[in-house]
CSV table of C-alpha atoms in Angstrom, one decimal:
chain,number,residue,atom,x,y,z
A,13,MET,CA,95.0,110.0,91.7
A,14,ALA,CA,98.1,108.8,90.3
A,15,VAL,CA,100.6,110.7,89.6
A,16,VAL,CA,103.2,112.5,87.0
A,17,SER,CA,106.7,111.7,87.1
A,18,SER,CA,109.4,111.4,84.5
A,19,ALA,CA,110.2,108.2,85.3
A,20,HIS,CA,106.7,107.7,84.1
A,21,SER,CA,104.1,110.0,82.9
A,22,THR,CA,100.7,109.0,84.8
A,23,ILE,CA,97.2,110.3,84.2
A,24,PHE,CA,98.2,113.1,86.3
A,25,SER,CA,100.1,114.0,83.2
A,26,LYS,CA,99.3,116.4,80.5
A,27,THR,CA,99.9,113.8,77.2
A,28,SER,CA,99.6,110.0,78.6
A,29,LEU,CA,98.0,108.6,81.5
A,30,PHE,CA,97.3,108.0,83.2
A,31,HIS,CA,82.6,94.4,87.3
A,32,HIS,CA,80.5,92.1,85.3
A,33,ILE,CA,83.4,91.4,83.1
A,34,ASN,CA,82.9,88.3,80.1
A,35,GLY,CA,85.1,85.7,81.6
A,36,PHE,CA,86.1,87.2,84.7
A,37,LYS,CA,82.9,87.3,87.4
A,38,ARG,CA,85.7,85.7,89.6
A,39,PHE,CA,87.7,89.2,89.6
A,40,SER,CA,84.0,90.7,91.4
A,41,PHE,CA,85.8,94.4,91.3
A,42,CYS,CA,89.2,93.2,92.1
A,43,LEU,CA,89.0,95.0,95.5
A,44,PRO,CA,89.2,92.2,98.2
A,45,LEU,CA,91.1,93.7,101.2
A,46,SER,CA,92.9,90.5,102.0
A,47,SER,CA,96.8,90.6,103.5
A,48,SER,CA,97.3,87.3,102.2
A,49,ALA,CA,100.9,86.9,100.9
A,50,VAL,CA,101.6,86.5,97.3
A,51,ALA,CA,103.7,84.0,95.7
A,52,SER,CA,107.1,84.5,94.5
A,53,LEU,CA,107.6,84.5,90.9
A,54,SER,CA,111.5,84.7,90.0
A,55,SER,CA,112.3,83.5,86.6
A,56,LYS,CA,114.3,80.0,86.4
A,57,LYS,CA,115.5,80.7,83.0
A,58,LYS,CA,118.6,82.8,82.9
A,59,TRP,CA,118.1,86.0,81.4
A,60,ARG,CA,115.3,84.8,78.8
A,61,GLN,CA,111.7,85.5,79.4
A,62,PRO,CA,110.5,84.6,82.9
A,63,VAL,CA,108.5,81.6,83.4
A,64,ALA,CA,105.7,82.5,86.1
A,65,SER,CA,103.3,80.4,88.3
A,66,SER,CA,100.3,79.5,86.6
A,67,VAL,CA,98.0,80.6,89.2
A,68,LEU,CA,98.5,83.7,91.5
A,69,GLU,CA,96.8,84.7,94.5
A,70,LEU,CA,96.6,88.5,94.3
A,71,GLY,CA,94.7,90.8,96.8
A,72,GLY,CA,92.8,87.9,97.8
A,73,ILE,CA,91.7,86.9,94.5
A,74,LYS,CA,93.0,83.8,92.6
A,75,ILE,CA,94.1,84.1,89.0
A,76,ALA,CA,95.5,81.7,86.3
A,77,LYS,CA,97.8,82.7,83.7
A,78,ASP,CA,95.1,81.8,80.9
A,79,ASP,CA,93.0,84.5,82.6
A,80,VAL,CA,95.4,87.3,81.8
A,81,VAL,CA,97.8,85.9,78.9
A,82,ARG,CA,95.7,84.4,76.1
A,83,ASP,CA,96.1,84.0,72.3
A,84,ASP,CA,93.4,86.5,71.7
A,85,PRO,CA,93.1,89.5,69.2
A,86,THR,CA,91.7,91.5,72.4
A,87,ASN,CA,94.8,90.4,74.5
A,88,ASN,CA,98.3,91.9,74.7
A,89,VAL,CA,99.6,91.2,77.7
A,90,PRO,CA,103.1,89.1,76.8
A,91,ASP,CA,104.4,86.4,79.5
A,92,THR,CA,107.1,88.8,80.7
A,93,ILE,CA,104.7,90.9,82.0
A,94,PHE,CA,102.8,88.5,83.8
A,95,SER,CA,105.6,87.2,85.5
A,96,LYS,CA,105.8,90.6,87.1
A,97,LEU,CA,102.2,90.3,88.6
A,98,GLY,CA,102.5,89.8,92.6
A,99,LEU,CA,106.1,90.3,93.0
A,100,GLN,CA,104.8,93.7,94.5
A,101,LEU,CA,107.8,95.3,95.4
A,102,HIS,CA,106.3,98.3,97.4
A,103,ARG,CA,105.3,95.9,99.9
A,104,ARG,CA,109.0,94.8,100.5
A,105,ASN,CA,110.1,96.9,103.7
A,106,ASN,CA,114.0,96.3,103.1
A,107,HIS,CA,113.1,97.4,99.2
A,108,PRO,CA,113.7,101.1,98.3
A,109,LEU,CA,110.1,101.4,96.9
A,110,GLY,CA,108.7,100.0,100.2
A,111,ILE,CA,110.9,102.3,102.5
A,112,LEU,CA,109.5,105.1,100.2
A,113,LYS,CA,106.2,103.6,100.7
A,114,ASN,CA,106.5,103.4,104.4
A,115,GLY,CA,108.2,107.1,104.9
A,116,ILE,CA,105.1,108.3,103.2
A,117,TYR,CA,102.9,106.4,105.5
A,118,GLU,CA,105.0,107.8,108.5
A,119,TYR,CA,104.4,111.1,107.8
A,120,PHE,CA,100.3,111.0,107.2
A,121,ASP,CA,100.2,108.7,110.5
A,122,THR,CA,102.1,111.4,112.1
A,123,ASN,CA,100.3,114.5,111.0
A,124,PHE,CA,96.9,112.5,110.5
A,125,PRO,CA,96.6,110.3,113.3
A,126,ASN,CA,94.6,107.0,112.7
A,127,MET,CA,93.0,109.2,109.6
A,128,PHE,CA,93.8,107.5,106.4
A,129,HIS,CA,93.2,103.9,105.3
A,130,LYS,CA,96.1,102.5,103.5
A,131,PHE,CA,95.4,99.7,100.5
A,132,ASP,CA,98.7,98.1,98.8
A,133,ASP,CA,97.2,94.3,98.0
A,134,LEU,CA,94.3,95.5,95.3
A,135,CYS,CA,93.9,93.2,92.4
A,136,PRO,CA,95.6,94.7,89.2
A,137,VAL,CA,93.0,93.1,87.0
A,138,VAL,CA,90.3,96.0,86.9
A,139,SER,CA,87.9,97.0,84.4
A,140,VAL,CA,87.9,99.3,81.6
A,141,LYS,CA,85.8,101.2,83.5
A,142,GLN,CA,87.6,101.4,86.7
A,143,ASN,CA,90.5,102.4,84.8
A,144,PHE,CA,89.0,104.9,82.8
A,145,ASP,CA,85.6,105.8,82.9
A,146,ASP,CA,85.0,105.9,86.7
A,147,VAL,CA,88.3,108.8,86.8
A,148,LEU,CA,86.4,110.7,83.8
A,149,VAL,CA,89.4,109.9,81.2
A,150,PRO,CA,87.7,110.7,77.6
A,151,ALA,CA,86.6,108.3,75.4
A,152,ASP,CA,88.9,109.2,72.2
A,153,HIS,CA,92.1,109.5,75.2
A,154,VAL,CA,95.5,108.1,73.6
A,155,SER,CA,95.8,106.3,77.1
A,156,ARG,CA,93.3,103.7,76.1
A,157,SER,CA,94.8,102.8,73.0
A,158,TYR,CA,96.3,99.1,72.7
A,159,ASN,CA,99.5,100.9,71.9
A,160,ASP,CA,99.7,101.8,75.6
A,161,THR,CA,97.4,99.9,77.8
A,162,TYR,CA,97.9,96.2,78.4
A,163,TYR,CA,94.3,94.5,77.6
A,164,VAL,CA,93.2,90.9,79.1
A,165,ASP,CA,90.2,91.7,76.9
A,166,SER,CA,88.1,94.4,75.1
A,167,LEU,CA,86.8,94.9,78.8
A,168,THR,CA,89.7,94.2,81.1
A,169,VAL,CA,93.2,95.8,81.5
A,170,LEU,CA,96.1,95.6,83.8
A,171,ARG,CA,95.6,98.8,85.6
A,172,CYS,CA,97.3,102.1,84.1
A,173,HIS,CA,97.2,103.9,87.6
A,174,THR,CA,96.2,103.5,91.3
A,175,SER,CA,93.2,105.7,90.6
A,176,ALA,CA,91.2,102.7,89.2
A,177,HIS,CA,90.6,101.8,92.7
A,178,GLN,CA,89.1,105.2,93.6
A,179,ALA,CA,85.2,105.4,92.9
A,180,GLU,CA,84.9,101.7,94.3
A,181,LEU,CA,86.9,102.9,97.8
A,182,LEU,CA,84.2,106.0,97.5
A,183,ARG,CA,81.4,103.4,97.2
A,184,ARG,CA,82.7,101.3,99.9
A,185,GLY,CA,82.1,104.5,102.5
A,186,HIS,CA,85.9,105.5,102.7
A,187,THR,CA,87.0,108.8,102.7
A,188,HIS,CA,90.6,109.3,103.5
A,189,PHE,CA,92.7,106.8,101.9
A,190,LEU,CA,95.9,105.9,100.7
A,191,VAL,CA,96.3,103.4,97.9
A,192,THR,CA,99.7,101.8,96.5
A,193,GLY,CA,100.3,99.4,93.5
A,194,ASP,CA,102.0,98.0,90.9
A,195,VAL,CA,100.7,99.6,87.6
A,196,TYR,CA,101.5,98.8,84.2
A,197,ARG,CA,102.0,100.6,81.2
A,198,ARG,CA,103.5,99.6,77.5
A,199,ASP,CA,106.6,102.7,77.3
A,200,SER,CA,109.7,103.5,75.5
A,201,ILE,CA,113.3,101.7,76.6
A,202,ASP,CA,115.5,103.7,78.7
A,203,SER,CA,116.8,104.2,82.2
A,204,THR,CA,113.6,105.7,83.5
A,205,HIS,CA,111.1,103.8,81.8
A,206,TYR,CA,110.0,100.2,82.4
A,207,PRO,CA,106.2,98.5,81.4
A,208,VAL,CA,105.6,97.8,85.1
A,209,PHE,CA,106.2,100.6,87.8
A,210,HIS,CA,104.7,101.8,91.2
A,211,GLN,CA,102.4,104.7,92.4
A,212,MET,CA,100.5,105.7,95.3
A,213,GLU,CA,97.4,108.0,95.6
A,214,GLY,CA,95.8,109.5,98.4
A,215,VAL,CA,92.2,111.0,98.3
A,216,ARG,CA,90.6,113.3,101.4
A,217,VAL,CA,86.8,113.7,101.6
A,218,PHE,CA,85.2,116.7,103.6
A,219,THR,CA,81.8,117.5,104.5
A,220,PRO,CA,80.0,121.0,105.4
A,221,ASP,CA,81.0,120.4,108.7
A,222,ASN,CA,84.7,120.9,107.8
A,223,TRP,CA,84.9,124.2,105.4
A,224,GLU,CA,81.2,126.1,106.8
A,225,ALA,CA,83.4,127.6,109.7
A,226,SER,CA,86.6,128.6,107.8
A,227,GLY,CA,85.0,131.4,105.7
A,228,LEU,CA,85.8,130.0,102.4
A,229,ASP,CA,83.7,128.2,99.7
A,230,PRO,CA,84.4,124.5,99.4
A,231,THR,CA,86.9,124.3,96.5
A,232,SER,CA,89.2,126.9,98.3
A,233,TYR,CA,89.0,125.2,101.7
A,234,ALA,CA,90.0,121.8,99.9
A,235,ALA,CA,92.7,123.7,97.9
A,236,GLU,CA,94.6,125.3,100.7
A,237,ASP,CA,94.5,121.7,102.7
A,238,LEU,CA,95.6,119.9,99.9
A,239,LYS,CA,98.6,122.1,99.5
A,240,LYS,CA,99.5,122.7,103.0
A,241,SER,CA,99.2,118.6,103.3
A,242,LEU,CA,101.7,117.7,100.2
A,243,GLU,CA,104.2,120.8,101.5
A,244,GLY,CA,104.3,118.9,104.4
A,245,LEU,CA,105.0,115.6,102.6
A,246,ALA,CA,107.7,117.1,100.1
A,247,LEU,CA,109.4,118.7,103.6
A,248,HIS,CA,109.3,115.2,105.1
A,249,LEU,CA,110.9,113.7,102.2
A,250,PHE,CA,113.3,116.1,100.9
A,251,GLY,CA,114.1,118.5,103.8
A,252,ALA,CA,113.8,122.2,103.9
A,253,VAL,CA,113.4,122.8,99.8
A,254,GLU,CA,112.2,125.5,97.8
A,255,MET,CA,108.6,124.9,96.4
A,256,ARG,CA,106.3,125.8,93.4
A,257,TRP,CA,103.1,125.6,92.9
A,258,ILE,CA,102.1,125.0,88.6
A,259,ASP,CA,98.7,125.2,87.5
A,260,ALA,CA,97.8,122.0,85.5
A,261,TYR,CA,95.0,120.6,83.7
A,262,PHE,CA,93.7,116.8,84.4
A,263,PRO,CA,90.0,115.4,83.4
A,264,PHE,CA,89.3,114.5,87.1
A,265,THR,CA,90.4,117.8,89.0
A,266,ASN,CA,89.5,121.0,88.9
A,267,PRO,CA,91.6,123.3,90.0
A,268,SER,CA,94.4,121.1,89.3
A,269,TYR,CA,98.3,121.6,90.2
A,270,GLU,CA,101.6,120.0,90.1
A,271,LEU,CA,104.2,120.6,92.7
A,272,GLU,CA,107.8,121.0,92.2
A,273,ILE,CA,110.8,121.3,94.6
A,274,TYR,CA,114.2,123.0,94.0
A,275,PHE,CA,116.6,120.1,94.4
A,276,GLN,CA,120.0,119.4,93.6
A,277,GLY,CA,120.1,122.6,91.1
A,278,LYS,CA,117.3,122.0,89.0
A,279,TRP,CA,113.4,122.0,89.6
A,280,MET,CA,111.8,118.8,89.7
A,281,GLU,CA,108.1,117.9,89.3
A,282,VAL,CA,107.3,115.7,92.7
A,283,LEU,CA,103.9,115.2,92.2
A,284,GLY,CA,100.3,115.8,90.3
A,285,CYS,CA,97.1,116.6,92.4
A,286,GLY,CA,94.1,118.9,92.5
A,287,VAL,CA,90.3,119.0,94.1
A,288,MET,CA,88.4,116.2,92.7
A,289,GLU,CA,85.8,116.8,90.0
A,290,GLN,CA,82.3,116.9,91.2
A,291,GLU,CA,80.9,114.3,89.1
A,292,ILE,CA,82.9,111.7,90.7
A,293,LEU,CA,81.8,112.6,94.1
A,294,LYS,CA,77.9,112.6,93.3
A,295,SER,CA,78.8,109.3,90.9
A,296,ASN,CA,79.7,107.5,94.3
A,297,GLY,CA,77.3,108.9,96.7
A,298,ARG,CA,79.2,111.6,97.9
A,299,SER,CA,76.9,114.7,96.4
A,300,ASN,CA,77.3,117.3,99.5
A,301,SER,CA,81.0,116.7,99.5
A,302,VAL,CA,84.2,118.1,98.0
A,303,ALA,CA,87.3,116.2,97.7
A,304,TRP,CA,91.4,116.9,97.0
A,305,ALA,CA,93.3,113.9,95.3
A,306,PHE,CA,97.1,113.5,94.9
A,307,GLY,CA,99.4,110.6,93.2
A,308,LEU,CA,103.1,110.1,93.2
A,309,GLY,CA,105.2,107.7,91.2
A,310,LEU,CA,107.2,105.8,93.6
A,311,GLU,CA,110.4,105.2,91.4
A,312,ARG,CA,110.4,108.7,90.2
A,313,LEU,CA,110.9,109.7,93.9
A,314,ALA,CA,113.3,106.8,94.8
A,315,MET,CA,115.7,106.9,92.1
A,316,VAL,CA,116.2,110.8,93.3
A,317,LEU,CA,116.4,109.9,96.9
A,318,PHE,CA,118.8,106.7,96.7
A,319,ASP,CA,120.6,108.1,93.8
A,320,ILE,CA,119.7,104.9,91.6
A,321,PRO,CA,120.4,105.9,88.4
A,322,ASP,CA,118.6,103.1,86.2
A,323,ILE,CA,114.8,102.1,86.9
A,324,ARG,CA,115.5,98.3,86.2
A,325,LEU,CA,117.5,98.1,89.2
A,326,PHE,CA,114.7,98.2,91.4
A,327,TRP,CA,113.9,94.6,89.9
A,328,SER,CA,117.6,93.1,90.7
A,329,THR,CA,118.0,90.3,93.3
A,330,ASP,CA,121.9,90.8,93.1
A,331,GLU,CA,122.6,91.2,96.9
A,332,ARG,CA,125.0,93.5,95.8
A,333,PHE,CA,122.0,95.9,95.6
A,334,THR,CA,119.7,94.5,97.8
A,335,SER,CA,122.0,94.4,101.0
A,336,GLN,CA,122.4,98.3,100.6
A,337,PHE,CA,119.0,98.8,101.9
A,338,SER,CA,117.1,98.5,105.4
A,339,ASP,CA,113.6,98.8,106.6
A,340,GLY,CA,113.5,102.6,108.0
A,341,GLN,CA,116.7,103.8,106.1
A,342,MET,CA,115.3,106.8,103.9
A,343,GLY,CA,117.8,108.1,101.3
A,344,VAL,CA,120.4,105.8,102.0
A,345,LYS,CA,122.8,106.8,98.6
A,346,PHE,CA,123.4,103.6,96.5
A,347,LYS,CA,126.6,102.5,95.7
A,348,PRO,CA,127.0,101.0,92.3
A,349,PHE,CA,128.5,97.6,92.6
A,350,SER,CA,129.9,97.5,88.8
A,351,LYS,CA,129.4,99.2,85.5
A,352,TYR,CA,130.0,96.5,82.7
A,353,PRO,CA,130.2,98.1,78.8
A,354,PRO,CA,127.4,98.5,76.8
A,355,CYS,CA,126.9,96.9,73.2
A,356,TYR,CA,125.2,98.4,70.5
A,357,LYS,CA,123.4,97.2,67.6
A,358,ASP,CA,121.6,99.0,65.0
A,359,MET,CA,118.8,98.1,62.9
A,360,SER,CA,117.0,99.7,60.1
A,361,PHE,CA,113.8,98.9,58.4
A,362,TRP,CA,110.9,100.2,56.1
A,363,ILE,CA,108.0,100.8,58.6
A,364,ASN,CA,103.9,100.6,57.5
A,365,ASP,CA,101.4,102.5,58.9
A,366,SER,CA,100.2,100.7,61.9
A,367,PHE,CA,104.4,100.5,63.1
A,368,THR,CA,104.9,102.0,67.0
A,369,GLU,CA,107.6,102.6,68.8
A,370,ASN,CA,106.0,101.1,71.7
A,371,ASN,CA,105.2,97.8,70.0
A,372,LEU,CA,108.7,98.1,68.9
A,373,CYS,CA,110.1,98.1,72.8
A,374,GLU,CA,107.4,95.4,73.3
A,375,VAL,CA,109.0,93.0,70.8
A,376,ILE,CA,112.7,93.7,72.1
A,377,ARG,CA,111.5,93.6,75.6
A,378,GLY,CA,109.9,90.1,74.9
A,379,ILE,CA,113.2,88.8,73.9
A,380,ALA,CA,115.9,90.5,75.8
A,381,GLY,CA,114.1,91.2,79.0
A,382,ASP,CA,116.0,93.5,81.5
A,383,LEU,CA,119.0,93.0,79.3
A,384,VAL,CA,118.3,96.0,76.9
A,385,GLU,CA,119.0,99.3,78.3
A,386,GLU,CA,117.9,101.3,75.8
A,387,VAL,CA,116.4,102.0,72.1
A,388,SER,CA,116.6,104.9,70.6
A,389,LEU,CA,115.9,106.3,66.9
A,390,ILE,CA,118.6,107.5,65.5
A,391,ASP,CA,117.8,108.1,61.7
A,392,ASN,CA,114.8,108.3,59.6
A,393,PHE,CA,114.0,109.2,56.0
A,394,THR,CA,111.4,109.1,53.3
A,395,ASN,CA,112.2,108.1,49.8
A,396,LYS,CA,110.9,109.5,46.8
A,397,LYS,CA,108.4,106.7,46.6
A,398,GLY,CA,106.9,107.9,49.9
A,399,MET,CA,108.7,104.6,51.9
A,400,THR,CA,110.1,105.8,55.6
A,401,SER,CA,112.8,104.0,57.0
A,402,HIS,CA,113.6,104.0,60.8
A,403,CYS,CA,117.0,103.1,62.2
A,404,TYR,CA,117.2,102.0,65.9
A,405,ARG,CA,120.1,101.5,68.3
A,406,ILE,CA,119.4,99.1,70.8
A,407,ALA,CA,122.0,99.1,73.4
A,408,TYR,CA,122.4,95.6,75.6
A,409,ARG,CA,123.9,95.9,78.9
A,410,SER,CA,123.5,93.3,82.1
A,411,MET,CA,123.7,95.6,85.6
A,412,GLU,CA,125.1,92.4,87.1
A,413,ARG,CA,127.7,90.6,84.7
A,414,SER,CA,129.5,90.9,81.0
A,415,LEU,CA,127.8,90.1,78.4
A,416,THR,CA,129.1,87.9,75.8
A,417,ASP,CA,129.5,88.4,72.0
A,418,GLU,CA,127.8,85.2,71.5
A,419,GLU,CA,124.7,86.3,73.4
A,420,ILE,CA,124.3,89.5,72.2
A,421,ASN,CA,124.6,88.3,68.5
A,422,ASP,CA,122.2,85.6,69.3
A,423,LEU,CA,119.6,88.2,71.4
A,424,GLN,CA,119.9,90.4,67.7
A,425,TRP,CA,119.4,88.0,65.5
A,426,GLN,CA,116.2,87.0,67.2
A,427,VAL,CA,115.2,90.5,67.9
A,428,ARG,CA,115.4,91.3,64.0
A,429,GLU,CA,113.6,88.0,63.2
A,430,GLN,CA,110.5,88.6,65.7
A,431,VAL,CA,110.4,92.3,64.7
A,432,GLN,CA,109.9,91.6,61.1
A,433,ASN,CA,107.4,89.1,61.5
A,434,LYS,CA,105.5,90.4,64.1
A,435,LEU,CA,105.3,94.1,63.1
A,436,ASN,CA,105.4,93.4,59.5
A,437,VAL,CA,108.0,95.6,58.5
A,438,VAL,CA,110.8,95.5,55.9
A,439,LEU,CA,114.2,94.7,57.7
A,440,ARG,CA,117.0,96.8,55.2
């Protein structure tokens, strides 16, 4: 299942996540296992909103832009998010995320030869059932809200986590698998959060033949194997580090754990994991089995392993960034090629009952794209009439060039106008 990270919480976290679909019959489970290449979607419009190809091929499924971005009250997918579909940074062997993915593959191939099937090209458009119900996310969980998740329509989402494919793979007979993919989450704006990021999930299923001779009950056997396997993975990635297990709660595993390592002078969470709930196994044809599952965020670990200070850099096409990394070179330290100064702009407005910070960040990202570095609340108060005011500071900074005053002023003017019009707030 999909993991916790400070770069992104996933459904292996405490506070946030994590076919017959009307109009989407063509997606049919969104799980073809084709290895076909995906078209590049690089923007042609300087720093403004990217323009994506009108038709993509994702996991062997052809998807038109109109299938994902619609003028419909149940749809909240912007053009900027559609432009990221199909880029699949995790499949680029010379990219930090691809290098990390392959490093994890190397560990499992060495220690579990020919055991784990690997999937990294599964379609990210999935049903609400796949994304939430199949992994027992409660009906009232905050992750299901339009504030947190990108909805194509009321029954279809851009996956919030790679666990969205778990049930289907189990039903197809897979018992040992790793799933890597791009996932989508409406989120805040800072150096460790981005609305598209990448996860890897691992699942291993055991039968009575595996545990009966051990003298352990099935759950204890699976938990012991899980911890041993993941401690080995942590050593493979980080070297000889001190580790500790923290008891946790997740709706889809019991017992549940978080693995932390002592790295660079502090304890750092690496992943979330646990013994899979029996309900998931029984619902997918594995009644007499027990299984473990883990999940990790690739950006979270890659930022540490490669010393990458800002999550936006993973999307950079600047040769000064891309040329620093090579296939198989795990842990090469990123050398900053420039540090342009930030420009700060403040904006104050009276909020309404429907205002959320995620909606604000979506509007700002839709205008400024990756030129916005951080959005932070710096002041708020409620007056005698019960009206609440928020003041946000927006930091603009390019990772590749200096921004002009004219550019920043133009961006800020557009932001103010769109925030007022789309969020129905009153500017101060």
